[in-house]
Amino acid sequence: MTSSLNPAENIVMDAEMVAMEPPKFMNIRQVADYLQLNEKKIYMLASEGQIPATKVTGKWLFPRDLVDQWLLESSHGGVLHDRLVIAGSDDPLLHRVVSQVANSFHTAALISYSSTGTTQGLTLLAKQRAEVAAIHWGPAEESHFRHPALLSRHRQHRHWLLVHAFKREVGVVVAPGSRIRFDTLPRLLEANMRWSLRQPGTGSQRFLEEALTLCNARAEQLNQTQSALSEREVASQIAMGLADAGPAARATASEFGLDFVPIGWESFDLAMTRGVFFRNLFKELMQQLESPDCRAQAELLGGYDFSESGRLVWSS
């Protein structure tokens, strides 16, 4: 079917359509018109980090392409239902589960896991750089108030919920044979151990520091020769002879064939937005955690408790 308009009229119509389109970067009034919401609502969404926006010299700007993507993601299923980015605390079993889920989806979906530490994982979640933050922060019996307190540091926490993955045993990973002589933390402190320590804001470092306090010691007093950005890096440095001891889970020690001096148990939880909780990929992740294969791997690694796995720990 041919157009009855002449070329000049087509050009005029095209120009008018372009003129009607919102700009590539919209201000609050323009995005309010675009979404058919009032400006106060847009300002609130931007302030809480719920809508893609950036502040330039005190003025909110909204990239139209990202706003469109945000709308689709907010719909049931979401445009990003085939992607799941996990950041935060390091755990060998969770690494295995993520790999298994990724392998089962092949190229149909992307699931990734970056070990950044607890507090940085939550910051990435708040900035919408990650969709799940893995966290642990102190003894398991105190996690019911410690973990929500961590989340509440971010204004976006009102849109988050927290799911319990498992409990795990944590302590100090040591070189093979060391535990025969140094079977408790006080005895470890008496020895001239070379320590590999984690960066601030990590759950394993926090647990160690609190345990040291009970022994009237501080992390600054340890003979630190290495720094590690993950529990696996701690274990790797000890296995390579670069350090003698460092904080990590029992499972991490097993993974590298190292000895382990236990300190206690902690809850390992997953924080996310409500929308992510209903994604198929996240459901698959939790189902894999409950699978016989996963439980067999956990038994092999040691130091896991799944008695409350999958429980909704906290919701604002």
PDB file of C-alpha atoms in Angstrom, residues 7-265:
ATOM      1  CA  PRO A   7       7.892  13.360  -0.077  1.00  0.00           C
ATOM      2  CA  ALA A   8       7.784  16.852   1.434  1.00  0.00           C
ATOM      3  CA  GLU A   9       4.773  15.963   3.595  1.00  0.00           C
ATOM      4  CA  ASN A  10       6.500  12.729   4.740  1.00  0.00           C
ATOM      5  CA  ILE A  11       9.536  14.743   5.833  1.00  0.00           C
ATOM      6  CA  VAL A  12       7.326  17.115   7.814  1.00  0.00           C
ATOM      7  CA  MET A  13       5.549  14.200   9.538  1.00  0.00           C
ATOM      8  CA  ASP A  14       8.844  12.511  10.405  1.00  0.00           C
ATOM      9  CA  ALA A  15      10.135  15.757  11.898  1.00  0.00           C
ATOM     10  CA  GLU A  16       6.952  16.144  13.951  1.00  0.00           C
ATOM     11  CA  MET A  17       7.241  12.577  15.278  1.00  0.00           C
ATOM     12  CA  VAL A  18      10.844  13.145  16.291  1.00  0.00           C
ATOM     13  CA  ALA A  19       9.856  16.373  17.999  1.00  0.00           C
ATOM     14  CA  MET A  20       7.139  14.499  19.967  1.00  0.00           C
ATOM     15  CA  GLU A  21       9.630  11.918  21.295  1.00  0.00           C
ATOM     16  CA  PRO A  22      11.037  12.576  24.770  1.00  0.00           C
ATOM     17  CA  PRO A  23      14.730  13.519  24.819  1.00  0.00           C
ATOM     18  CA  LYS A  24      17.405  10.890  25.356  1.00  0.00           C
ATOM     19  CA  PHE A  25      17.952  12.263  28.867  1.00  0.00           C
ATOM     20  CA  MET A  26      14.727  13.400  30.543  1.00  0.00           C
ATOM     21  CA  ASN A  27      14.235  15.714  33.502  1.00  0.00           C
ATOM     22  CA  ILE A  28      11.718  15.034  36.292  1.00  0.00           C
ATOM     23  CA  ARG A  29       8.833  16.747  34.500  1.00  0.00           C
ATOM     24  CA  GLN A  30       9.514  14.931  31.238  1.00  0.00           C
ATOM     25  CA  VAL A  31       9.834  11.504  32.819  1.00  0.00           C
ATOM     26  CA  ALA A  32       6.653  12.179  34.833  1.00  0.00           C
ATOM     27  CA  ASP A  33       4.819  12.889  31.582  1.00  0.00           C
ATOM     28  CA  TYR A  34       6.451   9.863  29.947  1.00  0.00           C
ATOM     29  CA  LEU A  35       5.331   7.507  32.728  1.00  0.00           C
ATOM     30  CA  GLN A  36       2.086   9.347  33.468  1.00  0.00           C
ATOM     31  CA  LEU A  37       3.021   9.781  37.130  1.00  0.00           C
ATOM     32  CA  ASN A  38       3.198  12.911  39.252  1.00  0.00           C
ATOM     33  CA  GLU A  39       6.552  14.624  39.712  1.00  0.00           C
ATOM     34  CA  LYS A  40       6.671  13.964  43.470  1.00  0.00           C
ATOM     35  CA  LYS A  41       6.451  10.225  42.806  1.00  0.00           C
ATOM     36  CA  ILE A  42       9.296  10.423  40.269  1.00  0.00           C
ATOM     37  CA  TYR A  43      11.431  12.391  42.717  1.00  0.00           C
ATOM     38  CA  MET A  44      10.777   9.783  45.420  1.00  0.00           C
ATOM     39  CA  LEU A  45      11.695   6.900  43.075  1.00  0.00           C
ATOM     40  CA  ALA A  46      14.899   8.665  42.059  1.00  0.00           C
ATOM     41  CA  SER A  47      15.870   9.499  45.656  1.00  0.00           C
ATOM     42  CA  GLU A  48      15.382   5.863  46.702  1.00  0.00           C
ATOM     43  CA  GLY A  49      17.333   4.551  43.727  1.00  0.00           C
ATOM     44  CA  GLN A  50      14.315   2.684  42.364  1.00  0.00           C
ATOM     45  CA  ILE A  51      14.415   4.200  38.874  1.00  0.00           C
ATOM     46  CA  PRO A  52      17.510   4.649  36.667  1.00  0.00           C
ATOM     47  CA  ALA A  53      18.687   8.229  37.205  1.00  0.00           C
ATOM     48  CA  THR A  54      21.774  10.328  37.718  1.00  0.00           C
ATOM     49  CA  LYS A  55      22.293  13.684  39.367  1.00  0.00           C
ATOM     50  CA  VAL A  56      24.224  16.316  37.402  1.00  0.00           C
ATOM     51  CA  THR A  57      24.942  19.614  39.195  1.00  0.00           C
ATOM     52  CA  GLY A  58      21.986  18.995  41.497  1.00  0.00           C
ATOM     53  CA  LYS A  59      19.534  18.131  38.706  1.00  0.00           C
ATOM     54  CA  TRP A  60      18.029  14.674  38.165  1.00  0.00           C
ATOM     55  CA  LEU A  61      18.384  13.227  34.654  1.00  0.00           C
ATOM     56  CA  PHE A  62      16.780   9.975  33.484  1.00  0.00           C
ATOM     57  CA  PRO A  63      18.252   8.013  30.517  1.00  0.00           C
ATOM     58  CA  ARG A  64      15.194   7.135  28.426  1.00  0.00           C
ATOM     59  CA  ASP A  65      16.613   3.794  27.256  1.00  0.00           C
ATOM     60  CA  LEU A  66      17.245   2.693  30.847  1.00  0.00           C
ATOM     61  CA  VAL A  67      13.807   3.870  31.945  1.00  0.00           C
ATOM     62  CA  ASP A  68      12.292   1.719  29.182  1.00  0.00           C
ATOM     63  CA  GLN A  69      14.391  -1.230  30.328  1.00  0.00           C
ATOM     64  CA  TRP A  70      13.368  -0.591  33.949  1.00  0.00           C
ATOM     65  CA  LEU A  71       9.706  -0.698  32.928  1.00  0.00           C
ATOM     66  CA  LEU A  72      10.160  -4.034  31.207  1.00  0.00           C
ATOM     67  CA  GLU A  73      12.129  -5.413  34.138  1.00  0.00           C
ATOM     68  CA  SER A  74       9.339  -4.341  36.498  1.00  0.00           C
ATOM     69  CA  SER A  75       6.816  -6.326  34.468  1.00  0.00           C
ATOM     70  CA  HIS A  76       6.000  -9.937  35.323  1.00  0.00           C
ATOM     71  CA  GLY A  77       8.942 -12.096  34.259  1.00  0.00           C
ATOM     72  CA  GLY A  78      11.010  -9.077  33.274  1.00  0.00           C
ATOM     73  CA  VAL A  79      13.298  -8.454  30.352  1.00  0.00           C
ATOM     74  CA  LEU A  80      16.223  -9.630  32.483  1.00  0.00           C
ATOM     75  CA  HIS A  81      14.604 -12.872  33.625  1.00  0.00           C
ATOM     76  CA  ASP A  82      17.452 -14.681  31.866  1.00  0.00           C
ATOM     77  CA  ARG A  83      20.161 -13.000  33.980  1.00  0.00           C
ATOM     78  CA  LEU A  84      21.111 -13.153  37.660  1.00  0.00           C
ATOM     79  CA  VAL A  85      24.128 -11.333  39.098  1.00  0.00           C
ATOM     80  CA  ILE A  86      25.178 -12.377  42.616  1.00  0.00           C
ATOM     81  CA  ALA A  87      27.728 -10.388  44.619  1.00  0.00           C
ATOM     82  CA  GLY A  88      28.886 -10.382  48.223  1.00  0.00           C
ATOM     83  CA  SER A  89      30.268 -13.063  50.497  1.00  0.00           C
ATOM     84  CA  ASP A  90      32.398 -15.943  49.275  1.00  0.00           C
ATOM     85  CA  ASP A  91      31.326 -19.568  49.712  1.00  0.00           C
ATOM     86  CA  PRO A  92      32.587 -22.701  47.919  1.00  0.00           C
ATOM     87  CA  LEU A  93      29.231 -24.489  47.920  1.00  0.00           C
ATOM     88  CA  LEU A  94      27.420 -21.474  46.472  1.00  0.00           C
ATOM     89  CA  HIS A  95      30.081 -21.289  43.734  1.00  0.00           C
ATOM     90  CA  ARG A  96      29.324 -24.907  42.857  1.00  0.00           C
ATOM     91  CA  VAL A  97      25.570 -24.350  42.841  1.00  0.00           C
ATOM     92  CA  VAL A  98      25.879 -21.283  40.592  1.00  0.00           C
ATOM     93  CA  SER A  99      28.067 -23.259  38.173  1.00  0.00           C
ATOM     94  CA  GLN A 100      25.556 -26.102  38.075  1.00  0.00           C
ATOM     95  CA  VAL A 101      22.622 -23.763  37.408  1.00  0.00           C
ATOM     96  CA  ALA A 102      24.603 -21.954  34.702  1.00  0.00           C
ATOM     97  CA  ASN A 103      25.487 -25.259  33.075  1.00  0.00           C
ATOM     98  CA  SER A 104      21.867 -26.436  33.106  1.00  0.00           C
ATOM     99  CA  PHE A 105      20.737 -23.301  31.243  1.00  0.00           C
ATOM    100  CA  HIS A 106      23.691 -23.348  28.810  1.00  0.00           C
ATOM    101  CA  THR A 107      23.365 -20.193  26.659  1.00  0.00           C
ATOM    102  CA  ALA A 108      19.702 -19.604  27.522  1.00  0.00           C
ATOM    103  CA  ALA A 109      20.581 -17.615  30.660  1.00  0.00           C
ATOM    104  CA  LEU A 110      23.479 -15.973  32.464  1.00  0.00           C
ATOM    105  CA  ILE A 111      24.101 -16.399  36.180  1.00  0.00           C
ATOM    106  CA  SER A 112      27.284 -14.979  37.695  1.00  0.00           C
ATOM    107  CA  TYR A 113      28.808 -14.772  41.174  1.00  0.00           C
ATOM    108  CA  SER A 114      31.381 -12.184  42.255  1.00  0.00           C
ATOM    109  CA  SER A 115      33.018 -12.460  45.688  1.00  0.00           C
ATOM    110  CA  THR A 116      33.150  -8.865  46.913  1.00  0.00           C
ATOM    111  CA  GLY A 117      32.507  -9.236  50.632  1.00  0.00           C
ATOM    112  CA  THR A 118      29.299  -8.589  52.561  1.00  0.00           C
ATOM    113  CA  THR A 119      29.137  -4.789  52.742  1.00  0.00           C
ATOM    114  CA  GLN A 120      30.291  -4.210  49.159  1.00  0.00           C
ATOM    115  CA  GLY A 121      27.758  -6.779  47.951  1.00  0.00           C
ATOM    116  CA  LEU A 122      24.948  -4.830  49.614  1.00  0.00           C
ATOM    117  CA  THR A 123      26.226  -1.577  48.112  1.00  0.00           C
ATOM    118  CA  LEU A 124      26.215  -3.172  44.652  1.00  0.00           C
ATOM    119  CA  LEU A 125      22.652  -4.337  45.306  1.00  0.00           C
ATOM    120  CA  ALA A 126      21.662  -0.806  46.335  1.00  0.00           C
ATOM    121  CA  LYS A 127      23.240   0.617  43.176  1.00  0.00           C
ATOM    122  CA  GLN A 128      21.428  -2.014  41.058  1.00  0.00           C
ATOM    123  CA  ARG A 129      24.781  -3.415  39.886  1.00  0.00           C
ATOM    124  CA  ALA A 130      23.894  -6.775  41.431  1.00  0.00           C
ATOM    125  CA  GLU A 131      20.549  -8.493  41.921  1.00  0.00           C
ATOM    126  CA  VAL A 132      21.435 -10.711  44.885  1.00  0.00           C
ATOM    127  CA  ALA A 133      23.828  -9.965  47.754  1.00  0.00           C
ATOM    128  CA  ALA A 134      25.205 -12.887  49.765  1.00  0.00           C
ATOM    129  CA  ILE A 135      25.853 -11.832  53.366  1.00  0.00           C
ATOM    130  CA  HIS A 136      27.082 -13.157  56.728  1.00  0.00           C
ATOM    131  CA  TRP A 137      27.879 -10.982  59.733  1.00  0.00           C
ATOM    132  CA  GLY A 138      28.638 -12.611  63.059  1.00  0.00           C
ATOM    133  CA  PRO A 139      27.269 -15.572  65.026  1.00  0.00           C
ATOM    134  CA  ALA A 140      24.225 -17.400  63.667  1.00  0.00           C
ATOM    135  CA  GLU A 141      22.211 -16.783  66.833  1.00  0.00           C
ATOM    136  CA  GLU A 142      22.524 -13.015  66.310  1.00  0.00           C
ATOM    137  CA  SER A 143      21.884 -12.919  62.551  1.00  0.00           C
ATOM    138  CA  HIS A 144      18.155 -12.248  63.014  1.00  0.00           C
ATOM    139  CA  PHE A 145      18.968  -8.679  64.105  1.00  0.00           C
ATOM    140  CA  ARG A 146      22.465  -8.165  62.669  1.00  0.00           C
ATOM    141  CA  HIS A 147      21.543  -8.850  59.047  1.00  0.00           C
ATOM    142  CA  PRO A 148      18.449  -6.583  58.928  1.00  0.00           C
ATOM    143  CA  ALA A 149      20.567  -3.869  60.582  1.00  0.00           C
ATOM    144  CA  LEU A 150      23.101  -4.182  57.754  1.00  0.00           C
ATOM    145  CA  LEU A 151      20.355  -3.874  55.145  1.00  0.00           C
ATOM    146  CA  SER A 152      18.835  -0.842  56.867  1.00  0.00           C
ATOM    147  CA  ARG A 153      22.005   1.166  56.144  1.00  0.00           C
ATOM    148  CA  HIS A 154      20.699   1.486  52.587  1.00  0.00           C
ATOM    149  CA  ARG A 155      17.561   3.493  51.902  1.00  0.00           C
ATOM    150  CA  GLN A 156      16.559   0.932  49.252  1.00  0.00           C
ATOM    151  CA  HIS A 157      16.177  -1.742  51.960  1.00  0.00           C
ATOM    152  CA  ARG A 158      12.440  -1.043  52.111  1.00  0.00           C
ATOM    153  CA  HIS A 159      12.156  -2.854  48.788  1.00  0.00           C
ATOM    154  CA  TRP A 160      14.367  -5.790  49.781  1.00  0.00           C
ATOM    155  CA  LEU A 161      13.851  -9.122  51.430  1.00  0.00           C
ATOM    156  CA  LEU A 162      16.245 -11.637  52.954  1.00  0.00           C
ATOM    157  CA  VAL A 163      16.269 -15.403  52.345  1.00  0.00           C
ATOM    158  CA  HIS A 164      18.250 -17.880  54.423  1.00  0.00           C
ATOM    159  CA  ALA A 165      20.549 -20.107  52.375  1.00  0.00           C
ATOM    160  CA  PHE A 166      22.288 -22.174  55.087  1.00  0.00           C
ATOM    161  CA  LYS A 167      24.364 -22.054  58.253  1.00  0.00           C
ATOM    162  CA  ARG A 168      28.072 -22.782  57.979  1.00  0.00           C
ATOM    163  CA  GLU A 169      30.981 -23.376  60.332  1.00  0.00           C
ATOM    164  CA  VAL A 170      33.671 -20.694  60.291  1.00  0.00           C
ATOM    165  CA  GLY A 171      37.069 -20.351  61.866  1.00  0.00           C
ATOM    166  CA  VAL A 172      40.722 -20.255  60.878  1.00  0.00           C
ATOM    167  CA  VAL A 173      42.198 -22.168  57.950  1.00  0.00           C
ATOM    168  CA  VAL A 174      45.722 -23.385  58.724  1.00  0.00           C
ATOM    169  CA  ALA A 175      48.498 -25.254  56.962  1.00  0.00           C
ATOM    170  CA  PRO A 176      48.267 -29.085  57.052  1.00  0.00           C
ATOM    171  CA  GLY A 177      49.455 -30.495  60.362  1.00  0.00           C
ATOM    172  CA  SER A 178      49.113 -27.202  62.216  1.00  0.00           C
ATOM    173  CA  ARG A 179      45.919 -28.140  64.018  1.00  0.00           C
ATOM    174  CA  ILE A 180      47.694 -30.931  65.907  1.00  0.00           C
ATOM    175  CA  ARG A 181      49.716 -28.268  67.732  1.00  0.00           C
ATOM    176  CA  PHE A 182      47.315 -25.299  67.558  1.00  0.00           C
ATOM    177  CA  ASP A 183      43.774 -26.606  68.008  1.00  0.00           C
ATOM    178  CA  THR A 184      42.188 -23.415  69.408  1.00  0.00           C
ATOM    179  CA  LEU A 185      42.355 -19.727  68.550  1.00  0.00           C
ATOM    180  CA  PRO A 186      44.276 -18.801  71.770  1.00  0.00           C
ATOM    181  CA  ARG A 187      46.947 -21.370  70.891  1.00  0.00           C
ATOM    182  CA  LEU A 188      47.138 -20.024  67.350  1.00  0.00           C
ATOM    183  CA  LEU A 189      47.743 -16.573  68.802  1.00  0.00           C
ATOM    184  CA  GLU A 190      50.633 -17.890  70.893  1.00  0.00           C
ATOM    185  CA  ALA A 191      52.417 -19.127  67.751  1.00  0.00           C
ATOM    186  CA  ASN A 192      54.300 -16.918  65.333  1.00  0.00           C
ATOM    187  CA  MET A 193      51.816 -17.514  62.512  1.00  0.00           C
ATOM    188  CA  ARG A 194      51.936 -15.608  59.246  1.00  0.00           C
ATOM    189  CA  TRP A 195      48.383 -14.416  58.662  1.00  0.00           C
ATOM    190  CA  SER A 196      46.395 -13.755  55.510  1.00  0.00           C
ATOM    191  CA  LEU A 197      43.558 -11.357  56.360  1.00  0.00           C
ATOM    192  CA  ARG A 198      40.512 -10.161  54.457  1.00  0.00           C
ATOM    193  CA  GLN A 199      39.579  -6.614  53.494  1.00  0.00           C
ATOM    194  CA  PRO A 200      37.327  -4.516  55.784  1.00  0.00           C
ATOM    195  CA  GLY A 201      33.596  -5.087  55.366  1.00  0.00           C
ATOM    196  CA  THR A 202      33.832  -8.862  54.917  1.00  0.00           C
ATOM    197  CA  GLY A 203      31.962 -11.295  57.126  1.00  0.00           C
ATOM    198  CA  SER A 204      34.889 -13.641  57.712  1.00  0.00           C
ATOM    199  CA  GLN A 205      37.152 -10.787  58.833  1.00  0.00           C
ATOM    200  CA  ARG A 206      34.406  -9.475  61.106  1.00  0.00           C
ATOM    201  CA  PHE A 207      33.921 -12.904  62.709  1.00  0.00           C
ATOM    202  CA  LEU A 208      37.667 -13.232  63.332  1.00  0.00           C
ATOM    203  CA  GLU A 209      37.934  -9.748  64.843  1.00  0.00           C
ATOM    204  CA  GLU A 210      35.097 -10.446  67.280  1.00  0.00           C
ATOM    205  CA  ALA A 211      36.683 -13.787  68.246  1.00  0.00           C
ATOM    206  CA  LEU A 212      40.011 -12.039  68.798  1.00  0.00           C
ATOM    207  CA  THR A 213      38.309  -9.530  71.108  1.00  0.00           C
ATOM    208  CA  LEU A 214      37.173 -12.423  73.326  1.00  0.00           C
ATOM    209  CA  CYS A 215      40.840 -13.442  73.516  1.00  0.00           C
ATOM    210  CA  ASN A 216      41.894  -9.885  74.451  1.00  0.00           C
ATOM    211  CA  ALA A 217      43.619  -9.499  71.089  1.00  0.00           C
ATOM    212  CA  ARG A 218      43.199  -7.386  67.961  1.00  0.00           C
ATOM    213  CA  ALA A 219      43.740  -8.057  64.270  1.00  0.00           C
ATOM    214  CA  GLU A 220      46.394  -5.327  64.190  1.00  0.00           C
ATOM    215  CA  GLN A 221      48.536  -7.434  66.523  1.00  0.00           C
ATOM    216  CA  LEU A 222      48.671 -10.384  64.123  1.00  0.00           C
ATOM    217  CA  ASN A 223      51.677 -10.984  61.904  1.00  0.00           C
ATOM    218  CA  GLN A 224      49.888 -10.200  58.653  1.00  0.00           C
ATOM    219  CA  THR A 225      51.974 -11.080  55.600  1.00  0.00           C
ATOM    220  CA  GLN A 226      49.186 -11.384  52.996  1.00  0.00           C
ATOM    221  CA  SER A 227      45.874  -9.742  52.077  1.00  0.00           C
ATOM    222  CA  ALA A 228      43.100 -11.681  50.357  1.00  0.00           C
ATOM    223  CA  LEU A 229      39.934 -10.566  48.558  1.00  0.00           C
ATOM    224  CA  SER A 230      38.121 -13.887  49.030  1.00  0.00           C
ATOM    225  CA  GLU A 231      38.155 -16.903  51.337  1.00  0.00           C
ATOM    226  CA  ARG A 232      39.454 -18.979  48.458  1.00  0.00           C
ATOM    227  CA  GLU A 233      42.374 -16.580  48.084  1.00  0.00           C
ATOM    228  CA  VAL A 234      43.133 -16.963  51.794  1.00  0.00           C
ATOM    229  CA  ALA A 235      43.233 -20.751  51.379  1.00  0.00           C
ATOM    230  CA  SER A 236      45.245 -20.496  48.164  1.00  0.00           C
ATOM    231  CA  GLN A 237      47.916 -18.374  49.845  1.00  0.00           C
ATOM    232  CA  ILE A 238      48.203 -20.872  52.701  1.00  0.00           C
ATOM    233  CA  ALA A 239      48.341 -23.817  50.270  1.00  0.00           C
ATOM    234  CA  MET A 240      51.144 -22.019  48.370  1.00  0.00           C
ATOM    235  CA  GLY A 241      53.132 -21.470  51.571  1.00  0.00           C
ATOM    236  CA  LEU A 242      52.706 -17.686  51.535  1.00  0.00           C
ATOM    237  CA  ALA A 243      50.814 -17.673  54.862  1.00  0.00           C
ATOM    238  CA  ASP A 244      50.062 -20.044  57.739  1.00  0.00           C
ATOM    239  CA  ALA A 245      46.569 -19.002  58.843  1.00  0.00           C
ATOM    240  CA  GLY A 246      43.538 -16.969  57.778  1.00  0.00           C
ATOM    241  CA  PRO A 247      39.781 -16.622  58.341  1.00  0.00           C
ATOM    242  CA  ALA A 248      37.436 -18.779  56.246  1.00  0.00           C
ATOM    243  CA  ALA A 249      34.777 -21.489  56.417  1.00  0.00           C
ATOM    244  CA  ARG A 250      35.440 -25.162  57.100  1.00  0.00           C
ATOM    245  CA  ALA A 251      34.312 -25.911  53.536  1.00  0.00           C
ATOM    246  CA  THR A 252      37.053 -23.673  52.155  1.00  0.00           C
ATOM    247  CA  ALA A 253      39.679 -25.555  54.166  1.00  0.00           C
ATOM    248  CA  SER A 254      38.343 -28.877  52.838  1.00  0.00           C
ATOM    249  CA  GLU A 255      38.385 -27.577  49.277  1.00  0.00           C
ATOM    250  CA  PHE A 256      42.149 -26.899  49.511  1.00  0.00           C
ATOM    251  CA  GLY A 257      43.091 -29.864  51.698  1.00  0.00           C
ATOM    252  CA  LEU A 258      44.003 -27.641  54.662  1.00  0.00           C
ATOM    253  CA  ASP A 259      43.454 -27.953  58.399  1.00  0.00           C
ATOM    254  CA  PHE A 260      40.779 -25.979  60.203  1.00  0.00           C
ATOM    255  CA  VAL A 261      40.425 -24.500  63.682  1.00  0.00           C
ATOM    256  CA  PRO A 262      36.698 -23.855  64.357  1.00  0.00           C
ATOM    257  CA  ILE A 263      35.411 -20.679  66.003  1.00  0.00           C
ATOM    258  CA  GLY A 264      31.631 -20.861  65.523  1.00  0.00           C
ATOM    259  CA  TRP A 265      28.642 -20.971  63.175  1.00  0.00           C
TER     260      TRP A 265
END
